[in-house]
mmCIF file of C-alpha atoms in Angstrom:
data_model
loop_
_atom_site.group_PDB
_atom_site.id
_atom_site.type_symbol
_atom_site.label_atom_id
_atom_site.label_comp_id
_atom_site.label_asym_id
_atom_site.label_seq_id
_atom_site.Cartn_x
_atom_site.Cartn_y
_atom_site.Cartn_z
ATOM 1 C CA MET Z 227 -114.541 -112.912 -52.970
ATOM 2 C CA ALA Z 228 -115.291 -111.137 -49.572
ATOM 3 C CA SER Z 229 -111.565 -112.428 -48.310
ATOM 4 C CA VAL Z 230 -109.791 -110.502 -51.323
ATOM 5 C CA ASP Z 231 -110.940 -107.126 -49.961
ATOM 6 C CA PRO Z 232 -109.232 -107.240 -46.488
ATOM 7 C CA LEU Z 233 -106.221 -108.614 -48.393
ATOM 8 C CA LYS Z 234 -106.079 -105.855 -50.731
ATOM 9 C CA ALA Z 235 -106.702 -103.135 -47.846
ATOM 10 C CA THR Z 236 -103.828 -105.041 -45.950
ATOM 11 C CA LEU Z 237 -101.523 -104.725 -49.008
ATOM 12 C CA LYS Z 238 -102.524 -101.068 -49.639
ATOM 13 C CA ARG Z 239 -101.682 -100.220 -45.803
ATOM 14 C CA LEU Z 240 -98.354 -102.046 -46.294
ATOM 15 C CA GLU Z 241 -97.480 -100.328 -49.299
ATOM 16 C CA ASN Z 242 -97.988 -96.945 -47.805
ATOM 17 C CA GLU Z 243 -96.156 -97.685 -44.795
ATOM 18 C CA ARG Z 244 -93.392 -98.729 -47.325
ATOM 19 C CA LEU Z 245 -93.641 -95.468 -49.016
ATOM 20 C CA THR Z 246 -93.469 -93.564 -45.624
ATOM 21 C CA VAL Z 247 -90.195 -95.156 -44.354
ATOM 22 C CA LEU Z 248 -88.601 -94.436 -47.590
ATOM 23 C CA ALA Z 249 -89.333 -90.826 -47.467
ATOM 24 C CA GLN Z 250 -88.198 -90.663 -43.841
ATOM 25 C CA LEU Z 251 -85.208 -92.595 -44.877
ATOM 26 C CA ASP Z 252 -84.632 -89.837 -47.809
ATOM 27 C CA ASP Z 253 -85.059 -87.112 -45.103
ATOM 28 C CA ILE Z 254 -82.255 -88.711 -42.925
ATOM 29 C CA SER Z 255 -80.211 -88.959 -45.927
ATOM 30 C CA GLN Z 256 -80.381 -85.685 -46.875
ATOM 31 C CA ASP Z 257 -79.582 -84.625 -43.160
ATOM 32 C CA SER Z 258 -76.394 -86.789 -43.358
ATOM 33 C CA THR Z 259 -75.226 -84.960 -46.546
ATOM 34 C CA GLU Z 260 -75.759 -81.472 -44.946
ATOM 35 C CA HIS Z 261 -73.789 -82.706 -41.891
ATOM 36 C CA LYS Z 262 -71.198 -83.583 -44.138
ATOM 37 C CA LEU Z 263 -71.333 -79.936 -46.058
ATOM 38 C CA VAL Z 264 -71.217 -78.165 -42.641
ATOM 39 C CA LEU Z 265 -68.458 -80.377 -41.308
ATOM 40 C CA LYS Z 266 -66.348 -79.659 -44.468
ATOM 41 C CA ASN Z 267 -66.807 -75.726 -44.211
ATOM 42 C CA LEU Z 268 -66.180 -75.621 -40.280
ATOM 43 C CA ALA Z 269 -62.685 -77.590 -40.815
ATOM 44 C CA LYS Z 270 -61.595 -74.593 -43.074
ATOM 45 C CA LEU Z 271 -62.532 -71.928 -40.059
ATOM 46 C CA PRO Z 272 -60.225 -71.148 -37.002
ATOM 47 C CA ASN Z 273 -61.192 -73.231 -34.300
ATOM 48 C CA ASP Z 274 -61.845 -70.158 -31.780
ATOM 49 C CA ARG Z 275 -64.454 -68.644 -34.335
ATOM 50 C CA ARG Z 276 -67.805 -67.894 -32.856
ATOM 51 C CA CYS Z 277 -70.761 -69.982 -34.745
ATOM 52 C CA TYR Z 278 -74.472 -71.204 -34.254
ATOM 53 C CA ARG Z 279 -76.124 -74.392 -34.061
ATOM 54 C CA ILE Z 280 -79.687 -74.748 -34.058
ATOM 55 C CA LEU Z 281 -80.968 -77.170 -31.402
ATOM 56 C CA GLY Z 282 -84.705 -77.709 -31.064
ATOM 57 C CA GLY Z 283 -85.141 -74.467 -32.556
ATOM 58 C CA ILE Z 284 -82.891 -72.254 -30.330
ATOM 59 C CA ALA Z 285 -79.487 -70.999 -31.581
ATOM 60 C CA ILE Z 286 -76.939 -71.885 -29.624
ATOM 61 C CA GLU Z 287 -73.345 -69.959 -29.649
ATOM 62 C CA LYS Z 288 -70.152 -72.002 -29.344
ATOM 63 C CA THR Z 289 -66.823 -71.890 -30.921
ATOM 64 C CA VAL Z 290 -65.931 -73.962 -34.057
ATOM 65 C CA ASP Z 291 -63.758 -76.151 -31.622
ATOM 66 C CA GLU Z 292 -66.576 -76.869 -29.443
ATOM 67 C CA ILE Z 293 -69.256 -77.510 -32.264
ATOM 68 C CA LYS Z 294 -67.191 -79.993 -34.372
ATOM 69 C CA PRO Z 295 -67.314 -83.045 -31.864
ATOM 70 C CA ASP Z 296 -70.966 -82.775 -31.345
ATOM 71 C CA LEU Z 297 -71.535 -82.370 -35.071
ATOM 72 C CA ASN Z 298 -69.399 -85.561 -35.903
ATOM 73 C CA ALA Z 299 -71.151 -87.589 -33.032
ATOM 74 C CA HIS Z 300 -74.608 -86.661 -34.451
ATOM 75 C CA ALA Z 301 -73.448 -87.436 -38.128
ATOM 76 C CA THR Z 302 -71.924 -91.000 -37.039
ATOM 77 C CA ARG Z 303 -75.532 -91.496 -35.546
ATOM 78 C CA VAL Z 304 -77.316 -90.400 -38.723
ATOM 79 C CA ILE Z 305 -75.170 -92.758 -40.436
ATOM 80 C CA CYS Z 306 -75.654 -95.596 -38.177
ATOM 81 C CA THR Z 307 -79.389 -94.849 -38.324
ATOM 82 C CA ILE Z 308 -79.163 -95.092 -42.160
ATOM 83 C CA ILE Z 309 -77.640 -98.249 -42.191
ATOM 84 C CA TYR Z 310 -79.703 -99.988 -39.679
ATOM 85 C CA SER Z 311 -82.902 -98.549 -41.317
ATOM 86 C CA VAL Z 312 -81.787 -99.977 -44.791
ATOM 87 C CA THR Z 313 -80.757 -103.419 -43.222
ATOM 88 C CA LEU Z 314 -84.106 -103.790 -41.601
ATOM 89 C CA TYR Z 315 -85.719 -102.699 -44.806
ATOM 90 C CA THR Z 316 -83.845 -105.105 -47.022
ATOM 91 C CA ARG Z 317 -84.527 -107.922 -44.415
ATOM 92 C CA THR Z 318 -88.258 -107.802 -45.007
#
C-alpha cells in the first residue's frame, strides 16, 4: 500500500502540469486571435499612418507599413507554436 502513495503523488503532479500546459496553450491561442484582429484593422488604414506597438512594456511608434511585417511574422510564429505544442501534447 505504501507504493501507491508515490504513484498518486506523481499522477497528481502530472495532472497539474497538464492543466498548466493547457492554460498556456489557451493564452497563446488568445494572442493569435488578437494578432488577427489587429492585422485586419491595420489593413484598413493608410500605410503612412503612425501607430504604436508595445514591446517589452515600451510603446514603439512606427508607420502601419513598418508594423505589418513584424506583426505578420510574430503571428506566424504564434501559430507555429500552437501547432507544435498541440502535436507534442497529443503525442504523449
